[in-house]
mmCIF file of C-alpha atoms in Angstrom:
data_model
loop_
_atom_site.group_PDB
_atom_site.id
_atom_site.type_symbol
_atom_site.label_atom_id
_atom_site.label_comp_id
_atom_site.label_asym_id
_atom_site.label_seq_id
_atom_site.Cartn_x
_atom_site.Cartn_y
_atom_site.Cartn_z
ATOM 1 C CA MET A 1 41.220 12.422 1.582
ATOM 2 C CA LYS A 2 41.485 13.932 -1.906
ATOM 3 C CA LEU A 3 42.311 10.514 -3.284
ATOM 4 C CA LYS A 4 39.149 9.081 -1.751
ATOM 5 C CA LYS A 5 37.094 11.887 -3.345
ATOM 6 C CA CYS A 6 38.620 11.147 -6.770
ATOM 7 C CA ILE A 7 37.851 7.470 -6.346
ATOM 8 C CA PHE A 8 34.162 8.329 -5.767
ATOM 9 C CA ILE A 9 33.950 11.055 -8.428
ATOM 10 C CA LEU A 10 35.715 9.205 -11.259
ATOM 11 C CA PRO A 11 33.153 6.401 -11.745
ATOM 12 C CA GLY A 12 30.344 8.921 -11.674
ATOM 13 C CA LEU A 13 32.155 11.032 -14.259
ATOM 14 C CA ILE A 14 32.715 8.012 -16.484
ATOM 15 C CA ILE A 15 29.060 7.078 -16.205
ATOM 16 C CA ALA A 16 28.022 10.644 -17.000
ATOM 17 C CA ILE A 17 30.319 10.794 -20.027
ATOM 18 C CA ALA A 18 29.075 7.397 -21.189
ATOM 19 C CA ALA A 19 25.491 8.561 -20.788
ATOM 20 C CA ILE A 20 26.181 11.700 -22.800
ATOM 21 C CA VAL A 21 27.936 9.698 -25.531
ATOM 22 C CA PHE A 22 25.087 7.198 -25.570
ATOM 23 C CA PHE A 23 22.534 10.014 -25.735
ATOM 24 C CA PHE A 24 24.196 11.633 -28.745
ATOM 25 C CA PHE A 25 24.722 8.248 -30.380
ATOM 26 C CA MET A 26 21.042 7.396 -29.987
ATOM 27 C CA LYS A 27 20.136 10.825 -31.319
ATOM 28 C CA LYS A 28 22.326 10.117 -34.324
ATOM 29 C CA ILE A 29 20.530 6.800 -34.871
ATOM 30 C CA GLU A 30 17.138 8.506 -34.526
ATOM 31 C CA ASN A 31 18.162 11.150 -37.045
ATOM 32 C CA PHE A 32 19.400 8.389 -39.325
ATOM 33 C CA ALA A 33 16.019 6.633 -39.051
ATOM 34 C CA ASP A 34 14.112 9.851 -39.709
ATOM 35 C CA GLN A 35 16.120 10.923 -42.732
ATOM 36 C CA ASP A 36 14.375 10.832 -46.095
ATOM 37 C CA ILE A 37 15.313 7.955 -48.339
ATOM 38 C CA ASN A 38 17.068 8.971 -51.522
ATOM 39 C CA LEU A 39 14.172 8.968 -53.985
ATOM 40 C CA SER A 40 13.219 11.404 -56.707
ATOM 41 C CA GLN A 41 10.111 9.461 -57.711
ATOM 42 C CA GLU A 42 7.949 6.530 -56.646
ATOM 43 C CA ILE A 43 9.449 3.058 -57.061
ATOM 44 C CA ILE A 44 8.354 -0.531 -56.529
ATOM 45 C CA PHE A 45 10.718 -2.269 -54.121
ATOM 46 C CA THR A 46 10.794 -6.044 -53.613
ATOM 47 C CA VAL A 47 12.044 -7.781 -50.489
ATOM 48 C CA PRO A 48 12.659 -11.383 -51.614
ATOM 49 C CA ALA A 49 11.677 -14.312 -49.418
ATOM 50 C CA GLY A 50 14.476 -15.316 -47.043
ATOM 51 C CA THR A 51 16.051 -11.850 -46.949
ATOM 52 C CA GLY A 52 17.894 -11.185 -43.671
ATOM 53 C CA ARG A 53 19.132 -7.954 -42.134
ATOM 54 C CA THR A 54 22.365 -8.013 -44.121
ATOM 55 C CA GLY A 55 20.462 -8.793 -47.310
ATOM 56 C CA LEU A 56 18.065 -5.905 -46.765
ATOM 57 C CA GLU A 57 20.987 -3.588 -46.061
ATOM 58 C CA SER A 58 22.543 -4.639 -49.386
ATOM 59 C CA LEU A 59 19.268 -4.010 -51.212
ATOM 60 C CA LEU A 60 18.864 -0.540 -49.718
ATOM 61 C CA ILE A 61 22.432 0.349 -50.702
ATOM 62 C CA GLN A 62 22.038 -1.218 -54.140
ATOM 63 C CA HIS A 63 19.009 0.987 -54.799
ATOM 64 C CA LYS A 64 20.901 3.953 -53.307
ATOM 65 C CA LEU A 65 18.160 4.546 -50.758
ATOM 66 C CA ILE A 66 20.592 5.049 -47.867
ATOM 67 C CA LYS A 67 24.075 6.550 -47.738
ATOM 68 C CA ASP A 68 25.393 5.573 -44.285
ATOM 69 C CA ASN A 69 24.985 1.832 -43.923
ATOM 70 C CA GLN A 70 27.081 1.629 -40.745
ATOM 71 C CA LEU A 71 24.221 2.835 -38.591
ATOM 72 C CA LEU A 72 21.631 0.401 -39.949
ATOM 73 C CA PRO A 73 22.773 -2.580 -37.813
ATOM 74 C CA TRP A 74 22.607 -0.328 -34.733
ATOM 75 C CA LEU A 75 19.134 0.842 -35.716
ATOM 76 C CA PHE A 76 18.011 -2.771 -35.954
ATOM 77 C CA ARG A 77 19.586 -3.512 -32.577
ATOM 78 C CA PHE A 78 17.940 -0.650 -30.717
ATOM 79 C CA LYS A 79 14.676 -0.755 -32.721
ATOM 80 C CA PRO A 80 14.087 -4.514 -33.137
ATOM 81 C CA GLU A 81 10.481 -3.918 -34.199
ATOM 82 C CA LEU A 82 11.836 -2.427 -37.450
ATOM 83 C CA ALA A 83 13.940 -5.513 -38.118
ATOM 84 C CA LYS A 84 10.960 -7.878 -38.358
ATOM 85 C CA PHE A 85 10.376 -7.152 -42.017
ATOM 86 C CA LYS A 86 8.287 -9.380 -44.277
ATOM 87 C CA ALA A 87 9.018 -10.476 -47.834
ATOM 88 C CA GLY A 88 6.896 -8.750 -50.433
ATOM 89 C CA THR A 89 6.657 -5.975 -52.993
ATOM 90 C CA TYR A 90 6.183 -2.460 -51.673
ATOM 91 C CA ARG A 91 5.504 0.987 -53.073
ATOM 92 C CA LEU A 92 8.094 3.525 -51.884
ATOM 93 C CA GLN A 93 7.377 7.208 -52.383
ATOM 94 C CA LYS A 94 9.459 10.346 -52.456
ATOM 95 C CA GLY A 95 9.669 11.947 -49.009
ATOM 96 C CA MET A 96 9.370 8.716 -47.017
ATOM 97 C CA SER A 97 11.768 8.357 -44.093
ATOM 98 C CA LEU A 98 13.891 5.271 -43.562
ATOM 99 C CA ARG A 99 11.842 4.572 -40.435
ATOM 100 C CA SER A 100 8.551 4.644 -42.370
ATOM 101 C CA VAL A 101 10.035 2.365 -45.043
ATOM 102 C CA LEU A 102 11.203 -0.184 -42.465
ATOM 103 C CA GLN A 103 7.851 0.061 -40.674
ATOM 104 C CA LEU A 104 6.122 -0.600 -43.983
ATOM 105 C CA PHE A 105 8.242 -3.724 -44.447
ATOM 106 C CA ALA A 106 7.577 -4.797 -40.851
ATOM 107 C CA ASP A 107 3.799 -4.354 -41.238
ATOM 108 C CA GLY A 108 3.900 -6.335 -44.496
ATOM 109 C CA LYS A 109 1.694 -3.777 -46.234
ATOM 110 C CA GLU A 110 2.443 -4.848 -49.768
ATOM 111 C CA THR A 111 1.485 -2.613 -52.648
ATOM 112 C CA GLN A 112 -1.768 -3.427 -54.387
ATOM 113 C CA PHE A 113 -1.843 -3.498 -58.176
ATOM 114 C CA THR A 114 -5.051 -3.014 -60.129
ATOM 115 C CA ILE A 115 -6.278 -4.722 -63.236
ATOM 116 C CA ARG A 116 -9.492 -3.700 -64.990
ATOM 117 C CA PHE A 117 -11.691 -5.701 -67.313
ATOM 118 C CA ILE A 118 -14.506 -3.785 -69.003
ATOM 119 C CA GLU A 119 -18.013 -4.942 -69.845
ATOM 120 C CA GLY A 120 -18.274 -6.422 -73.313
ATOM 121 C CA SER A 121 -14.635 -7.499 -73.502
ATOM 122 C CA ARG A 122 -13.777 -10.981 -74.710
ATOM 123 C CA LEU A 123 -11.597 -13.726 -73.340
ATOM 124 C CA SER A 124 -8.961 -12.815 -75.949
ATOM 125 C CA ASP A 125 -8.923 -9.260 -74.548
ATOM 126 C CA TRP A 126 -8.541 -10.582 -71.017
ATOM 127 C CA SER A 127 -5.619 -12.779 -72.075
ATOM 128 C CA LYS A 128 -3.722 -9.770 -73.428
ATOM 129 C CA ILE A 129 -4.418 -7.701 -70.311
ATOM 130 C CA LEU A 130 -3.240 -10.522 -68.051
ATOM 131 C CA GLN A 131 -0.074 -11.024 -70.086
ATOM 132 C CA ASN A 132 0.830 -7.340 -69.721
ATOM 133 C CA ALA A 133 -0.087 -6.999 -66.040
ATOM 134 C CA PRO A 134 2.953 -6.164 -63.859
ATOM 135 C CA TYR A 135 4.160 -8.565 -61.146
ATOM 136 C CA LEU A 136 1.557 -11.166 -62.108
ATOM 137 C CA LYS A 137 2.507 -14.840 -62.083
ATOM 138 C CA HIS A 138 1.659 -16.379 -65.453
ATOM 139 C CA GLU A 139 0.308 -19.923 -65.224
ATOM 140 C CA ILE A 140 -2.494 -20.057 -67.799
ATOM 141 C CA GLU A 141 -0.211 -20.691 -70.753
ATOM 142 C CA ARG A 142 1.209 -23.791 -69.029
ATOM 143 C CA LYS A 143 -2.208 -25.391 -68.506
ATOM 144 C CA THR A 144 -4.309 -27.456 -70.873
ATOM 145 C CA PRO A 145 -7.963 -26.361 -71.241
ATOM 146 C CA GLN A 146 -9.007 -29.275 -69.005
ATOM 147 C CA GLU A 147 -6.468 -28.295 -66.329
ATOM 148 C CA LEU A 148 -7.636 -24.687 -66.478
ATOM 149 C CA PHE A 149 -11.271 -25.670 -66.005
ATOM 150 C CA GLY A 150 -10.233 -27.734 -62.994
ATOM 151 C CA ALA A 151 -8.084 -24.940 -61.520
ATOM 152 C CA LEU A 152 -10.964 -22.495 -61.844
ATOM 153 C CA GLY A 153 -13.413 -24.893 -60.246
ATOM 154 C CA MET A 154 -15.635 -24.888 -63.328
ATOM 155 C CA LYS A 155 -17.919 -27.902 -63.540
ATOM 156 C CA GLU A 156 -19.505 -27.010 -66.849
ATOM 157 C CA ALA A 157 -17.063 -26.860 -69.704
ATOM 158 C CA GLU A 158 -19.251 -25.106 -72.286
ATOM 159 C CA SER A 159 -16.813 -22.227 -72.782
ATOM 160 C CA LEU A 160 -14.624 -19.884 -70.771
ATOM 161 C CA GLU A 161 -16.103 -16.991 -72.736
ATOM 162 C CA GLY A 162 -18.656 -15.042 -70.769
ATOM 163 C CA TRP A 163 -17.926 -16.630 -67.403
ATOM 164 C CA PHE A 164 -15.676 -13.895 -65.956
ATOM 165 C CA TYR A 165 -17.156 -10.874 -64.214
ATOM 166 C CA PRO A 166 -15.891 -7.573 -65.667
ATOM 167 C CA ASP A 167 -14.612 -5.407 -62.845
ATOM 168 C CA THR A 168 -11.484 -3.853 -61.319
ATOM 169 C CA TYR A 169 -9.463 -6.374 -59.323
ATOM 170 C CA MET A 170 -6.694 -5.751 -56.797
ATOM 171 C CA TYR A 171 -3.738 -8.088 -56.410
ATOM 172 C CA THR A 172 -0.294 -8.256 -54.842
ATOM 173 C CA ALA A 173 2.949 -9.220 -56.576
ATOM 174 C CA GLY A 174 3.196 -12.938 -57.179
ATOM 175 C CA THR A 175 -0.556 -13.485 -57.527
ATOM 176 C CA SER A 176 -1.249 -15.886 -60.389
ATOM 177 C CA ASP A 177 -3.391 -15.062 -63.401
ATOM 178 C CA VAL A 178 -5.365 -18.225 -62.655
ATOM 179 C CA GLU A 179 -6.225 -16.885 -59.193
ATOM 180 C CA LEU A 180 -7.527 -13.635 -60.704
ATOM 181 C CA LEU A 181 -9.656 -15.544 -63.221
ATOM 182 C CA LYS A 182 -10.981 -17.744 -60.419
ATOM 183 C CA ARG A 183 -12.094 -14.664 -58.495
ATOM 184 C CA ALA A 184 -13.759 -13.262 -61.618
ATOM 185 C CA TYR A 185 -15.443 -16.615 -62.342
ATOM 186 C CA ASN A 186 -16.800 -16.981 -58.802
ATOM 187 C CA LYS A 187 -18.136 -13.439 -58.929
ATOM 188 C CA MET A 188 -19.861 -14.093 -62.263
ATOM 189 C CA LYS A 189 -21.243 -17.446 -61.085
ATOM 190 C CA THR A 190 -22.741 -15.739 -58.027
ATOM 191 C CA ALA A 191 -24.248 -12.900 -60.078
ATOM 192 C CA VAL A 192 -25.746 -15.231 -62.694
ATOM 193 C CA GLY A 193 -27.032 -17.633 -60.052
ATOM 194 C CA LEU A 194 -28.772 -14.866 -58.130
ATOM 195 C CA GLU A 195 -30.439 -13.400 -61.228
ATOM 196 C CA TRP A 196 -31.427 -16.866 -62.444
ATOM 197 C CA GLU A 197 -33.170 -17.582 -59.135
ATOM 198 C CA ASN A 198 -35.042 -14.253 -59.288
ATOM 199 C CA ARG A 199 -35.725 -14.201 -63.039
ATOM 200 C CA GLU A 200 -39.108 -13.422 -64.548
ATOM 201 C CA ASN A 201 -41.453 -16.328 -65.172
ATOM 202 C CA ASN A 202 -41.735 -18.109 -68.522
ATOM 203 C CA LEU A 203 -38.529 -16.849 -70.078
ATOM 204 C CA PRO A 204 -37.377 -18.867 -73.114
ATOM 205 C CA TYR A 205 -34.131 -20.042 -71.507
ATOM 206 C CA LYS A 206 -33.426 -23.667 -70.694
ATOM 207 C CA SER A 207 -30.666 -22.821 -68.219
ATOM 208 C CA ALA A 208 -28.763 -20.061 -66.462
ATOM 209 C CA TYR A 209 -26.073 -20.557 -69.108
ATOM 210 C CA GLU A 210 -28.520 -19.591 -71.873
ATOM 211 C CA MET A 211 -29.433 -16.496 -69.873
ATOM 212 C CA LEU A 212 -25.716 -15.657 -69.713
ATOM 213 C CA ILE A 213 -25.478 -16.046 -73.496
ATOM 214 C CA MET A 214 -28.393 -13.647 -73.885
ATOM 215 C CA ALA A 215 -26.780 -11.176 -71.483
ATOM 216 C CA SER A 216 -23.605 -11.176 -73.581
ATOM 217 C CA ILE A 217 -25.583 -10.327 -76.712
ATOM 218 C CA ILE A 218 -27.400 -7.498 -74.931
ATOM 219 C CA GLU A 219 -24.027 -6.192 -73.725
ATOM 220 C CA LYS A 220 -22.688 -5.983 -77.274
ATOM 221 C CA GLU A 221 -25.865 -4.454 -78.704
ATOM 222 C CA THR A 222 -26.156 -1.395 -76.479
ATOM 223 C CA ALA A 223 -24.285 0.539 -73.824
ATOM 224 C CA ILE A 224 -27.322 2.684 -72.982
ATOM 225 C CA GLU A 225 -28.740 1.691 -69.616
ATOM 226 C CA SER A 226 -32.351 2.540 -70.473
ATOM 227 C CA GLU A 227 -32.241 0.385 -73.625
ATOM 228 C CA ARG A 228 -30.986 -2.882 -72.183
ATOM 229 C CA THR A 229 -34.357 -4.282 -71.108
ATOM 230 C CA LYS A 230 -35.892 -3.232 -74.450
ATOM 231 C CA VAL A 231 -33.147 -5.009 -76.386
ATOM 232 C CA ALA A 232 -33.737 -8.042 -74.172
ATOM 233 C CA SER A 233 -37.457 -7.893 -74.929
ATOM 234 C CA VAL A 234 -36.808 -7.972 -78.674
ATOM 235 C CA PHE A 235 -34.709 -11.126 -78.451
ATOM 236 C CA VAL A 236 -37.028 -12.794 -75.940
ATOM 237 C CA ASN A 237 -40.026 -12.059 -78.183
ATOM 238 C CA ARG A 238 -38.174 -13.496 -81.181
ATOM 239 C CA LEU A 239 -37.238 -16.665 -79.295
ATOM 240 C CA ARG A 240 -40.835 -17.165 -78.239
ATOM 241 C CA LEU A 241 -42.034 -16.778 -81.840
ATOM 242 C CA LYS A 242 -39.253 -19.077 -83.151
ATOM 243 C CA MET A 243 -37.821 -16.163 -85.130
ATOM 244 C CA ARG A 244 -34.077 -16.001 -85.701
ATOM 245 C CA LEU A 245 -32.276 -13.425 -83.596
ATOM 246 C CA GLN A 246 -30.452 -11.834 -86.546
ATOM 247 C CA THR A 247 -27.973 -9.922 -84.427
ATOM 248 C CA ASP A 248 -24.708 -8.640 -85.913
ATOM 249 C CA PRO A 249 -22.509 -9.030 -82.786
ATOM 250 C CA THR A 250 -22.880 -12.811 -82.907
ATOM 251 C CA VAL A 251 -21.899 -12.825 -86.585
ATOM 252 C CA ILE A 252 -18.844 -10.726 -85.774
ATOM 253 C CA TYR A 253 -17.855 -13.115 -82.993
ATOM 254 C CA GLY A 254 -18.183 -16.062 -85.375
ATOM 255 C CA LEU A 255 -15.903 -14.368 -87.902
ATOM 256 C CA GLY A 256 -13.086 -14.159 -85.365
ATOM 257 C CA ASP A 257 -9.907 -12.668 -86.840
ATOM 258 C CA LYS A 258 -11.596 -12.423 -90.248
ATOM 259 C CA TYR A 259 -13.649 -9.485 -89.046
ATOM 260 C CA THR A 260 -11.968 -6.238 -90.109
ATOM 261 C CA GLY A 261 -14.558 -3.710 -88.958
ATOM 262 C CA THR A 262 -17.242 -4.202 -91.602
ATOM 263 C CA ILE A 263 -19.902 -6.894 -92.014
ATOM 264 C CA PHE A 264 -20.463 -7.817 -95.644
ATOM 265 C CA ARG A 265 -23.563 -9.474 -97.101
ATOM 266 C CA SER A 266 -21.459 -12.548 -97.742
ATOM 267 C CA ASN A 267 -20.765 -12.770 -94.004
ATOM 268 C CA LEU A 268 -24.489 -12.897 -93.276
ATOM 269 C CA SER A 269 -24.909 -15.871 -95.602
ATOM 270 C CA THR A 270 -21.845 -17.757 -94.372
ATOM 271 C CA LEU A 271 -22.813 -20.454 -91.910
ATOM 272 C CA THR A 272 -21.037 -20.447 -88.551
ATOM 273 C CA PRO A 273 -22.364 -21.594 -85.162
ATOM 274 C CA TYR A 274 -22.709 -17.888 -84.294
ATOM 275 C CA ASN A 275 -24.465 -16.630 -87.435
ATOM 276 C CA THR A 276 -27.900 -15.918 -85.966
ATOM 277 C CA TYR A 277 -29.136 -14.951 -89.420
ATOM 278 C CA MET A 278 -28.804 -18.628 -90.342
ATOM 279 C CA ILE A 279 -29.130 -20.603 -87.106
ATOM 280 C CA ASP A 280 -32.179 -20.926 -84.905
ATOM 281 C CA GLY A 281 -32.134 -19.811 -81.291
ATOM 282 C CA LEU A 282 -29.130 -18.706 -79.296
ATOM 283 C CA PRO A 283 -25.499 -19.186 -80.330
ATOM 284 C CA PRO A 284 -23.651 -22.013 -78.523
ATOM 285 C CA THR A 285 -21.687 -19.790 -76.116
ATOM 286 C CA PRO A 286 -21.584 -16.214 -74.836
ATOM 287 C CA ILE A 287 -19.859 -13.746 -77.149
ATOM 288 C CA ALA A 288 -18.423 -11.470 -74.439
ATOM 289 C CA MET A 289 -18.237 -10.858 -70.706
ATOM 290 C CA PRO A 290 -21.519 -9.128 -69.793
ATOM 291 C CA GLY A 291 -21.845 -6.656 -66.958
ATOM 292 C CA LEU A 292 -24.432 -6.925 -64.203
ATOM 293 C CA ALA A 293 -26.848 -4.535 -65.955
ATOM 294 C CA SER A 294 -27.029 -6.810 -69.002
ATOM 295 C CA ILE A 295 -27.433 -9.917 -66.839
ATOM 296 C CA LYS A 296 -30.322 -8.236 -65.037
ATOM 297 C CA ALA A 297 -31.852 -7.203 -68.376
ATOM 298 C CA ALA A 298 -31.698 -10.793 -69.604
ATOM 299 C CA ALA A 299 -33.395 -11.962 -66.407
ATOM 300 C CA HIS A 300 -35.941 -9.119 -66.350
ATOM 301 C CA PRO A 301 -36.676 -8.020 -69.934
ATOM 302 C CA ALA A 302 -39.200 -5.285 -70.543
ATOM 303 C CA VAL A 303 -42.696 -6.415 -71.536
ATOM 304 C CA THR A 304 -43.071 -5.151 -75.098
ATOM 305 C CA LYS A 305 -44.191 -6.240 -78.542
ATOM 306 C CA TYR A 306 -40.950 -5.109 -80.144
ATOM 307 C CA LEU A 307 -39.414 -7.460 -82.693
ATOM 308 C CA TYR A 308 -36.897 -5.141 -84.331
ATOM 309 C CA PHE A 309 -34.480 -2.346 -83.506
ATOM 310 C CA VAL A 310 -31.978 -0.332 -85.495
ATOM 311 C CA ALA A 311 -29.501 2.434 -84.706
ATOM 312 C CA ASN A 312 -31.052 5.916 -84.840
ATOM 313 C CA GLY A 313 -27.844 7.789 -85.598
ATOM 314 C CA ASN A 314 -27.837 9.565 -82.243
ATOM 315 C CA GLY A 315 -26.164 6.827 -80.236
ATOM 316 C CA GLY A 316 -29.364 4.978 -79.431
ATOM 317 C CA HIS A 317 -31.856 2.712 -81.220
ATOM 318 C CA THR A 318 -35.354 2.850 -82.668
ATOM 319 C CA PHE A 319 -37.558 -0.052 -81.585
ATOM 320 C CA THR A 320 -40.430 -1.281 -83.762
ATOM 321 C CA ILE A 321 -43.042 -4.036 -83.709
ATOM 322 C CA ASN A 322 -43.269 -4.988 -87.381
ATOM 323 C CA LEU A 323 -41.155 -5.120 -90.509
ATOM 324 C CA VAL A 324 -42.844 -2.135 -92.182
ATOM 325 C CA GLU A 325 -41.997 0.160 -89.277
ATOM 326 C CA HIS A 326 -38.532 -1.345 -89.053
ATOM 327 C CA ASN A 327 -37.805 -0.637 -92.717
ATOM 328 C CA LYS A 328 -38.913 2.981 -92.215
ATOM 329 C CA ALA A 329 -36.551 3.284 -89.241
ATOM 330 C CA VAL A 330 -33.730 1.809 -91.320
ATOM 331 C CA SER A 331 -34.447 4.304 -94.097
ATOM 332 C CA LEU A 332 -34.363 7.220 -91.659
ATOM 333 C CA TYR A 333 -31.085 5.964 -90.247
ATOM 334 C CA ARG A 334 -29.516 5.773 -93.701
ATOM 335 C CA GLN A 335 -30.733 9.297 -94.541
ATOM 336 C CA LYS A 336 -29.128 10.601 -91.362
ATOM 337 C CA LEU A 337 -25.852 8.896 -92.237
ATOM 338 C CA LYS A 338 -25.856 10.661 -95.628
ATOM 339 C CA GLN A 339 -26.621 14.016 -94.015
ATOM 340 C CA ASP A 340 -23.790 13.612 -91.538
ATOM 341 C CA LYS A 341 -21.206 12.947 -94.253
#
């Protein structure tokens, strides 16, 4: 009789013990998953394409993010949803648990990097920014100008200058610099196209491209919002009267690396395609990447009789309608410069 009781009790006891062991083992795995990864500061962590469970385990150990690697295979076995990680580059922060890290990998929520291009910057500035951008795939330097135009989807090959919309762009690791430029080009093409369609009547531009050139000049002449349409009116009035634009930013652009921060009289009398003191009309290409405000100003200039403007010494400009008034404004500006010394 006692033997029969033992026979019935023993399996139940074994099952109970196994259940208890399993319970504590699972608790250990849960605690392992919920432990903080070993980080003292934020890092960028890359899971290469083709990485398996063993490979990820090696990476976590290599970066010293986990201490006990024996439990990781068990965690993957009992939590298979955490084992479906995706290749990519992720931002790991101090205080994250192993579970949250693996969930991040499983969701494929790659870190987003930012790159900012400011209004008035040139293509040469953009090239430097792109070269120094982290985790960006560099393809531009391997392309000929013709190949680059094709990759960007540009039909008109006047110039790359001016055709990229200044803004802050987000990208993930492995994005190519060409892809970023293509996004910036499409955004600029849309902005210019929209303003060209809604432009004021009888503007002295033969094409949307000429309006873009004008916008780039406005961008370099003033950063004051309230002045943009006035600056545009000056240049539009001059074009209508067949007067030369006589704007220093175009001269500076034409000088290229020869410009050292000062325009000399000799520069104004040196012929380049961008010396608007010597050439008629607009320069052949934009001289910078204009922002939307300058594009709008070029499309909707103020209605004025202004033909001149000069710095007023207070950050803005004085606008005048004839040379006599302009010379007085120049004289006042020079007097202020002397007083401020």
